[in-house]
């Protein structure tokens, strides 16, 4: 075939391709503007249309234009090269801009998936401080979707997927985004749910726990009342259950009540499921009306742990609850003494309570060191950590020749993992020429916060395993 004929054939073929692509683009937009209100293309089709309209059709036109220029007999070869280069350069720049536009446009459309039978959820994520946004549409087939109404149906489906039970709307709503809802099987548990940016949050686990606590309280402590409160100022939903502890005299009984109430709530298998950790805030109020909050978590957040990292049933132990209440009343007493000059006696004497480090060491000293004549000498280092000085003397080391000066101290380490004991380490520090040479661990001890009982571990290094009694008391090696 002669060269001229081949050029004409290329012009014809590329012209047809461009014409078809232009026609399809025209059809795409005509159909789009004639769709009924609320109906739109599926995300995949919108992304495909953007690629086609901004990239495929212009490239087809570029190829047709180049073939047309090169096939013209009225333009010299030199001018054909110039025009071809200009067209190619212009369209290359356009292609780069269009490609970036298509990527940004496609990203802005987000992603869609099946939310429920016949319902599509489209999620669009934004950058920086702007949250992601979800919308819901009826599935109209491969190409189309329609805005789903009413949104309350989506809320009920969302709650059913989240909690595995059926819900219904109460008659009274509190606003466009706030709904009153109740579980079909227990309509007495009415709670609120909130929609924002297409996502739903609710207070169901809070209100369910509160109902169970009230049910148990009616039997064991009918004088106690419960409320709900929120941490997030912008939300109308409750985040926590609230109750009061009225003075130090009530602390012990209050701790016992709380432990029993939490144990009763956790009998409900609902709170063993994922993301069911609940917050209970206890307001400790002293005789002068001052108050401090104690935050107690129970229920499963993930892997059998609360959202604070404790075992989900941690606070079913009344002694652990009492410890938390006691600490807050001690803080209140400190505030009281700051306000009242000359008042030096605390309402809670740290040395008379095993829940405080000073009281735990006093028990340790009395049971192990007093009989050997060691002085009762309690101190704090520069970092505010408690330690007790016992004695000084001279001794030998197996690893070195000569005699060394040494001092013995008992240093507070931490609370045990189960929260029931204070842990102490008995050190002997050796010195040579006035400088510290080495430190040996003589033993490690645990003091029960409830009873003051001392457990000797028999450990002489951190990697050693403690005695059976020590391990059982502390919940760790």
Coordinates of C-alpha atoms in Angstrom, one line a residue:
X1 CA 0.0 0.0 0.0
X2 CA 1.4 3.4 -0.9
X3 CA 2.5 5.7 1.9
X4 CA -0.2 8.3 1.2
X5 CA -2.9 5.7 1.4
X6 CA -1.5 4.4 4.7
X7 CA -1.5 7.9 6.2
X8 CA -5.1 8.4 5.1
X9 CA -6.1 5.1 6.7
X10 CA -4.4 6.1 10.0
X11 CA -6.2 9.4 9.9
X12 CA -9.5 7.6 9.3
X13 CA -9.0 4.9 12.1
X14 CA -7.8 7.4 14.7
X15 CA -10.6 9.8 13.8
X16 CA -13.1 7.0 14.4
X17 CA -11.6 6.1 17.7
X18 CA -11.7 9.7 18.8
X19 CA -15.2 10.1 17.6
X20 CA -16.4 7.0 19.5
X21 CA -14.6 8.2 22.7
X22 CA -16.2 11.6 22.4
X23 CA -19.6 10.1 21.8
X24 CA -19.2 7.9 24.9
X25 CA -18.2 10.9 27.0
X26 CA -21.2 12.8 25.7
X27 CA -23.5 9.9 26.6
X28 CA -21.9 9.7 30.1
X29 CA -22.7 13.3 30.9
X30 CA -26.2 13.3 29.3
X31 CA -27.2 10.3 31.4
X32 CA -25.6 11.8 34.5
X33 CA -27.6 15.0 34.3
X34 CA -30.9 13.2 33.5
X35 CA -30.7 10.8 36.5
X36 CA -33.6 11.2 39.0
X37 CA -32.9 13.2 42.2
X38 CA -30.8 11.3 44.7
X39 CA -29.6 8.8 42.1
X40 CA -25.9 8.8 41.1
X41 CA -23.2 6.7 39.5
X42 CA -21.4 4.0 41.5
X43 CA -17.9 5.0 42.7
X44 CA -16.2 2.7 40.2
X45 CA -18.1 4.2 37.3
X46 CA -17.3 7.7 38.4
X47 CA -13.6 6.9 38.6
X48 CA -13.7 5.1 35.2
X49 CA -15.5 8.1 33.7
X50 CA -12.9 10.5 35.1
X51 CA -10.1 8.5 33.6
X52 CA -12.0 8.2 30.3
X53 CA -13.0 11.8 30.0
X54 CA -9.7 13.5 31.2
X55 CA -7.2 11.0 29.8
X56 CA -8.4 8.5 27.2
X57 CA -10.4 10.9 25.1
X58 CA -7.8 13.6 25.0
X59 CA -5.0 11.1 24.2
X60 CA -7.2 9.7 21.4
X61 CA -7.6 13.3 20.1
X62 CA -3.9 13.9 20.3
X63 CA -3.1 10.7 18.2
X64 CA -5.8 11.8 15.6
X65 CA -4.3 15.3 15.4
X66 CA -0.8 14.1 14.9
X67 CA -1.9 11.6 12.2
X68 CA -3.9 14.5 10.6
X69 CA -0.9 16.8 10.6
X70 CA 1.5 14.2 9.2
X71 CA -1.0 13.1 6.6
X72 CA -1.6 16.6 5.2
X73 CA -0.1 17.3 1.8
X74 CA -0.4 21.1 2.2
X75 CA 2.1 21.3 5.1
X76 CA 5.8 20.8 4.6
X77 CA 7.7 18.1 6.5
X78 CA 9.5 20.7 8.6
X79 CA 6.2 22.4 9.7
X80 CA 4.7 18.9 10.3
X81 CA 7.6 18.2 12.7
X82 CA 7.1 21.6 14.4
X83 CA 3.3 21.2 14.8
X84 CA 3.7 17.6 15.9
X85 CA 6.2 18.6 18.6
X86 CA 4.1 21.5 19.8
X87 CA 1.0 19.3 20.0
X88 CA 2.9 16.5 21.8
X89 CA 4.4 19.0 24.3
X90 CA 1.1 20.7 25.0
X91 CA -0.7 17.4 25.5
X92 CA 2.1 16.0 27.6
X93 CA 1.7 19.0 30.0
X94 CA -2.1 18.5 29.9
X95 CA -1.7 14.8 30.6
X96 CA 0.3 15.4 33.7
X97 CA -2.2 18.0 35.1
X98 CA -5.1 15.8 34.1
X99 CA -3.6 12.7 35.7
X100 CA -3.1 14.6 39.0
X101 CA -6.7 15.8 38.8
X102 CA -8.0 12.3 38.2
X103 CA -6.1 10.9 41.2
X104 CA -7.3 13.6 43.5
X105 CA -10.9 13.3 42.2
X106 CA -10.8 9.5 42.6
X107 CA -9.4 9.8 46.1
X108 CA -12.2 12.3 47.0
X109 CA -14.9 9.8 46.0
X110 CA -13.7 7.4 48.7
X111 CA -14.5 3.7 48.7
X112 CA -17.8 1.9 48.9
X113 CA -18.8 -1.5 50.2
X114 CA -21.9 -3.4 51.1
X115 CA -23.2 -2.2 54.5
X116 CA -26.3 -4.5 54.6
X117 CA -28.5 -6.3 52.1
X118 CA -29.4 -3.7 49.4
X119 CA -27.5 -0.9 51.1
X120 CA -24.1 0.6 50.1
X121 CA -21.9 2.6 52.5
X122 CA -19.5 5.1 50.9
X123 CA -16.7 6.3 53.1
X124 CA -14.6 9.4 52.2
X125 CA -11.5 10.1 54.2
X126 CA -10.0 13.6 54.4
X127 CA -6.7 14.8 55.7
X128 CA -5.5 16.8 58.7
X129 CA -8.2 17.6 61.3
X130 CA -11.2 16.9 59.0
X131 CA -12.8 13.6 59.9
X132 CA -13.9 10.9 57.4
X133 CA -17.5 11.0 56.2
X134 CA -19.9 8.1 55.5
X135 CA -23.0 8.1 53.3
X136 CA -25.6 5.4 52.6
X137 CA -27.3 4.5 49.4
X138 CA -29.7 2.0 48.0
X139 CA -28.0 -0.5 45.7
X140 CA -29.6 0.0 42.2
X141 CA -27.3 -2.5 40.4
X142 CA -23.9 -2.4 38.9
X143 CA -24.0 1.2 37.7
X144 CA -26.3 3.2 39.9
X145 CA -27.1 3.9 43.6
X146 CA -29.6 6.1 45.4
X147 CA -29.5 8.1 48.6
X148 CA -31.0 6.0 51.4
X149 CA -33.7 7.4 53.6
X150 CA -34.5 7.5 56.5
X151 CA -31.2 7.6 58.3
X152 CA -32.8 6.1 61.4
X153 CA -33.0 2.7 59.6
X154 CA -29.3 2.8 59.1
X155 CA -28.9 3.6 62.8
X156 CA -30.9 0.5 63.8
X157 CA -29.0 -1.7 61.4
X158 CA -25.7 -0.3 62.7
X159 CA -26.7 -1.1 66.3
X160 CA -27.8 -4.6 65.3
X161 CA -24.4 -5.2 63.7
X162 CA -22.5 -3.8 66.6
X163 CA -24.4 -5.6 69.5
X164 CA -26.0 -8.6 67.8
X165 CA -29.6 -7.8 68.8
X166 CA -32.6 -6.0 67.5
X167 CA -33.4 -2.4 68.4
X168 CA -36.3 0.0 67.9
X169 CA -36.8 3.7 68.0
X170 CA -38.6 5.3 70.9
X171 CA -41.3 7.8 70.1
X172 CA -39.4 10.9 71.4
X173 CA -36.4 12.1 69.5
X174 CA -34.1 14.9 70.9
X175 CA -33.1 16.4 67.6
X176 CA -32.1 15.7 64.0
X177 CA -29.0 13.7 64.9
X178 CA -30.0 12.3 68.4
X179 CA -32.3 9.3 68.7
X180 CA -33.9 7.6 71.6
X181 CA -33.5 3.8 71.1
X182 CA -34.2 0.7 73.1
X183 CA -33.4 -3.1 72.6
X184 CA -36.5 -5.0 71.6
X185 CA -35.9 -7.7 74.2
X186 CA -35.5 -5.2 77.1
X187 CA -37.4 -2.1 76.3
X188 CA -36.8 -0.7 79.8
X189 CA -33.2 0.1 78.8
X190 CA -33.7 3.3 76.8
X191 CA -30.5 5.0 75.6
X192 CA -29.5 7.7 73.2
X193 CA -27.6 7.3 69.9
X194 CA -26.0 10.1 67.9
X195 CA -25.1 10.5 64.2
X196 CA -22.2 12.6 63.1
X197 CA -20.5 12.6 59.6
X198 CA -22.4 9.4 58.8
X199 CA -21.1 7.5 61.9
X200 CA -23.0 6.4 64.9
X201 CA -22.1 6.5 68.6
X202 CA -24.3 5.4 71.5
X203 CA -24.5 4.9 75.2
X204 CA -26.1 1.5 75.2
X205 CA -23.4 -0.3 77.2
X206 CA -23.4 2.5 79.8
X207 CA -27.2 2.4 80.3
X208 CA -27.3 -1.4 80.3
X209 CA -24.6 -1.5 83.1
X210 CA -26.4 1.3 85.0
X211 CA -29.7 -0.7 84.9
X212 CA -28.0 -3.8 86.2
X213 CA -26.3 -1.9 89.0
X214 CA -29.6 -0.3 90.0
X215 CA -31.2 -3.8 90.0
X216 CA -28.4 -5.1 92.3
X217 CA -28.3 -2.0 94.5
X218 CA -32.0 -2.3 95.3
X219 CA -31.1 -5.5 97.2
X220 CA -27.7 -4.8 98.8
X221 CA -27.5 -1.0 99.1
X222 CA -30.9 0.7 98.4
X223 CA -29.6 4.0 99.7
X224 CA -27.1 4.4 96.8
X225 CA -28.1 6.2 93.6
X226 CA -26.5 6.3 90.2
X227 CA -26.3 8.9 87.5
X228 CA -24.7 9.2 84.1
X229 CA -22.3 11.9 82.9
X230 CA -20.1 12.7 79.9
X231 CA -16.5 13.5 79.3
X232 CA -16.9 15.0 75.8
X233 CA -18.5 18.5 76.1
X234 CA -19.7 18.4 72.5
X235 CA -21.6 15.2 72.9
X236 CA -25.0 14.6 74.5
X237 CA -24.2 11.0 75.1
X238 CA -23.2 9.6 78.5
X239 CA -19.7 8.2 78.8
X240 CA -19.7 7.1 82.4
X241 CA -21.8 6.0 85.4
X242 CA -21.6 8.1 88.5
X243 CA -22.1 7.6 92.2
X244 CA -21.0 9.1 95.5
X245 CA -18.9 8.0 98.5
X246 CA -19.8 10.1 101.5
X247 CA -16.8 10.5 103.7
X248 CA -14.1 8.2 105.1
X249 CA -16.6 6.4 107.2
X250 CA -18.5 5.3 104.1
X251 CA -15.4 4.3 102.1
X252 CA -15.1 0.6 103.3
X253 CA -18.8 -0.1 102.8
X254 CA -18.8 1.8 99.5
X255 CA -15.9 -0.3 98.2
X256 CA -17.7 -3.5 99.1
X257 CA -20.9 -2.3 97.4
X258 CA -19.0 -1.3 94.2
X259 CA -17.2 -4.6 94.0
X260 CA -20.5 -6.5 94.4
X261 CA -22.2 -4.3 91.8
X262 CA -19.5 -4.8 89.2
X263 CA -19.4 -8.5 89.8
X264 CA -23.2 -8.6 89.2
X265 CA -22.9 -6.6 86.0
X266 CA -20.1 -8.9 84.7
X267 CA -22.4 -11.9 85.1
X268 CA -24.0 -10.5 81.9
X269 CA -22.1 -12.1 79.0
X270 CA -22.7 -8.9 77.0
X271 CA -19.8 -7.2 78.9
X272 CA -17.4 -10.0 77.9
X273 CA -17.6 -9.1 74.3
X274 CA -15.1 -6.8 72.5
X275 CA -15.4 -3.1 73.2
X276 CA -17.6 -3.4 76.3
X277 CA -15.4 -1.6 78.8
X278 CA -17.5 0.7 81.1
X279 CA -16.4 3.6 83.2
X280 CA -17.7 4.2 86.8
X281 CA -16.8 7.5 88.4
X282 CA -17.0 7.6 92.2
X283 CA -17.2 11.1 93.7
X284 CA -15.4 11.0 97.1
X285 CA -16.9 13.8 99.2
X286 CA -15.4 14.7 102.6
X287 CA -17.1 16.4 105.6
X288 CA -16.3 19.9 104.2
X289 CA -17.9 19.2 100.9
X290 CA -14.6 18.8 99.0
X291 CA -14.6 16.1 96.4
X292 CA -12.3 14.1 94.2
X293 CA -13.1 11.6 91.5
X294 CA -12.1 7.9 91.4
X295 CA -12.3 6.4 87.9
X296 CA -13.0 2.6 87.9
X297 CA -13.1 0.6 84.7
X298 CA -14.7 -2.9 84.2
X299 CA -15.8 -5.0 81.3
X300 CA -13.9 -6.2 78.3
X301 CA -12.3 -3.7 75.9
X302 CA -9.9 -6.1 74.2
X303 CA -8.4 -9.4 75.1
X304 CA -10.1 -9.6 78.4
X305 CA -8.8 -6.2 79.6
X306 CA -10.5 -2.9 80.3
X307 CA -9.8 0.2 78.4
X308 CA -7.3 1.2 81.2
X309 CA -5.4 -2.1 80.8
X310 CA -6.7 -3.9 83.9
X311 CA -8.3 -7.3 83.9
X312 CA -12.0 -6.8 83.2
X313 CA -13.0 -8.1 86.7
X314 CA -10.1 -6.3 88.5
X315 CA -12.4 -4.2 90.6
X316 CA -14.6 -7.0 91.8
X317 CA -12.0 -7.2 94.6
X318 CA -13.3 -4.8 97.3
X319 CA -9.8 -4.2 98.7
X320 CA -8.6 -2.7 95.4
X321 CA -11.6 -0.4 95.2
X322 CA -11.1 0.6 98.9
X323 CA -7.4 1.5 98.1
X324 CA -8.5 3.8 95.3
X325 CA -11.1 5.6 97.5
X326 CA -8.6 5.9 100.3
X327 CA -6.0 7.6 98.1
X328 CA -8.5 10.2 97.1
X329 CA -9.6 10.9 100.6
X330 CA -5.9 11.3 101.5
X331 CA -5.6 13.9 98.7
X332 CA -8.7 15.7 100.1
X333 CA -7.1 15.7 103.5
X334 CA -3.9 17.2 102.1
X335 CA -6.0 20.0 100.6
X336 CA -7.7 20.6 103.9
X337 CA -4.4 20.9 105.7
X338 CA -3.1 23.4 103.2
X339 CA -6.2 25.5 103.8
X340 CA -6.1 25.3 107.6
X341 CA -2.8 26.6 109.1
X342 CA -1.7 24.8 112.2
X343 CA -3.7 21.6 111.5
X344 CA -1.0 18.9 111.2
X345 CA -2.8 15.7 112.0
X346 CA -4.1 14.0 108.8
X347 CA -7.5 12.3 108.7
X348 CA -5.6 9.3 107.2
X349 CA -2.3 8.7 108.9
X350 CA 0.0 7.1 106.3
X351 CA 1.9 5.0 108.8
X352 CA -1.4 3.6 110.2
X353 CA -2.7 2.3 106.8
X354 CA -1.0 -0.5 104.9
X355 CA -2.4 1.0 101.7
X356 CA 0.2 3.7 101.9
X357 CA 3.9 3.0 101.4
X358 CA 4.8 4.3 104.8
X359 CA 2.3 2.1 106.5
X360 CA 3.4 -0.9 104.5
X361 CA 7.1 -0.3 105.5
X362 CA 6.1 0.1 109.1
X363 CA 4.5 -3.4 109.0
X364 CA 7.6 -4.8 107.3
X365 CA 9.9 -3.2 109.8
X366 CA 7.9 -4.5 112.7
X367 CA 7.8 -8.0 111.5
X368 CA 11.4 -8.4 110.2
X369 CA 13.8 -5.7 111.4
X370 CA 12.7 -4.3 114.8
X371 CA 13.7 -7.5 116.6
X372 CA 17.3 -7.2 115.4
X373 CA 17.6 -3.6 116.7
X374 CA 17.7 -1.8 113.3
X375 CA 16.6 1.8 113.6
X376 CA 13.2 3.0 112.2
X377 CA 14.7 5.5 109.8
X378 CA 12.5 6.4 106.8
X379 CA 13.6 8.8 104.1
X380 CA 13.0 10.1 100.6
X381 CA 15.5 10.5 97.8
X382 CA 15.8 13.5 95.5
X383 CA 13.2 12.1 93.2
X384 CA 10.7 11.7 96.1
X385 CA 11.0 7.9 96.2
X386 CA 10.7 6.2 99.6
X387 CA 13.5 4.2 101.2
X388 CA 14.6 3.2 104.8
X389 CA 18.1 3.2 106.1
X390 CA 19.0 0.1 108.2
X391 CA 22.7 0.0 109.1
X392 CA 26.3 0.3 108.0
X393 CA 29.2 -2.0 108.5
X394 CA 32.2 -3.8 107.0
X395 CA 32.2 -7.1 105.0
X396 CA 33.9 -9.2 102.4
X397 CA 32.9 -10.0 98.9
X398 CA 33.3 -13.4 97.2
X399 CA 34.2 -11.7 93.9
X400 CA 36.9 -9.4 95.3
X401 CA 39.6 -9.4 97.8
X402 CA 39.7 -7.2 100.9
X403 CA 37.2 -5.7 103.2
X404 CA 34.5 -3.2 102.0
X405 CA 32.3 -0.7 103.8
X406 CA 28.6 -1.2 103.2
X407 CA 25.2 0.2 103.9
X408 CA 21.9 -1.6 104.0
X409 CA 18.7 0.0 102.8
X410 CA 15.1 -1.1 102.0
X411 CA 13.9 0.7 98.9
X412 CA 10.2 0.9 97.8
X413 CA 9.9 -0.7 94.3
X414 CA 6.2 -0.5 93.2
X415 CA 2.8 -2.1 93.6
X416 CA 2.4 -5.7 92.6
X417 CA 0.8 -6.5 89.3
X418 CA -2.4 -7.6 91.0
X419 CA -2.6 -4.4 92.9
X420 CA -2.7 -6.1 96.3
X421 CA 0.8 -5.6 97.7
X422 CA 3.5 -3.0 98.0
X423 CA 6.9 -4.4 97.0
X424 CA 10.3 -3.6 98.7
X425 CA 13.9 -4.5 97.9
X426 CA 16.5 -5.0 100.6
X427 CA 19.9 -3.8 99.2
X428 CA 23.4 -4.0 100.6
X429 CA 25.7 -1.4 98.8
X430 CA 29.5 -1.9 99.0
X431 CA 31.9 1.0 98.8
X432 CA 35.7 1.2 98.1
X433 CA 37.6 4.4 98.8
X434 CA 34.4 6.2 99.4
X435 CA 32.9 5.3 96.0
X436 CA 30.2 2.8 95.3
X437 CA 31.7 -0.5 94.2
X438 CA 28.7 -2.9 93.8
X439 CA 25.2 -3.5 95.1
X440 CA 23.8 -6.9 96.2
X441 CA 20.1 -7.8 96.7
X442 CA 19.6 -9.5 100.0
X443 CA 15.9 -10.2 99.5
X444 CA 12.6 -8.8 98.2
X445 CA 9.4 -8.4 100.2
X446 CA 5.7 -7.9 99.6
X447 CA 3.3 -6.3 102.1
X448 CA -0.4 -7.0 101.7
X449 CA -2.3 -3.7 101.6
X450 CA -5.3 -5.2 103.3
X451 CA -3.8 -7.2 106.2
X452 CA -0.2 -5.9 106.5
X453 CA 1.1 -9.4 106.2
X454 CA 4.7 -9.6 105.0
X455 CA 5.8 -12.2 102.3
X456 CA 9.5 -12.9 101.9
X457 CA 10.4 -13.9 98.4
X458 CA 13.9 -15.4 98.8
X459 CA 14.9 -13.6 95.6
X460 CA 18.5 -12.3 95.3
X461 CA 18.4 -11.2 91.7
X462 CA 15.7 -9.8 89.5
X463 CA 15.5 -12.9 87.4
X464 CA 15.0 -15.2 90.4
X465 CA 11.6 -16.7 91.1
X466 CA 10.0 -15.9 94.4
X467 CA 8.6 -18.2 97.0
X468 CA 5.2 -19.9 96.4
X469 CA 3.5 -17.7 99.0
X470 CA 5.1 -14.5 97.6
X471 CA 4.0 -15.4 94.0
X472 CA 0.5 -16.2 95.1
X473 CA 0.2 -12.9 97.1
X474 CA 1.6 -10.7 94.3
X475 CA 0.4 -12.5 91.2
X476 CA 3.9 -12.5 89.7
X477 CA 7.2 -14.4 90.0

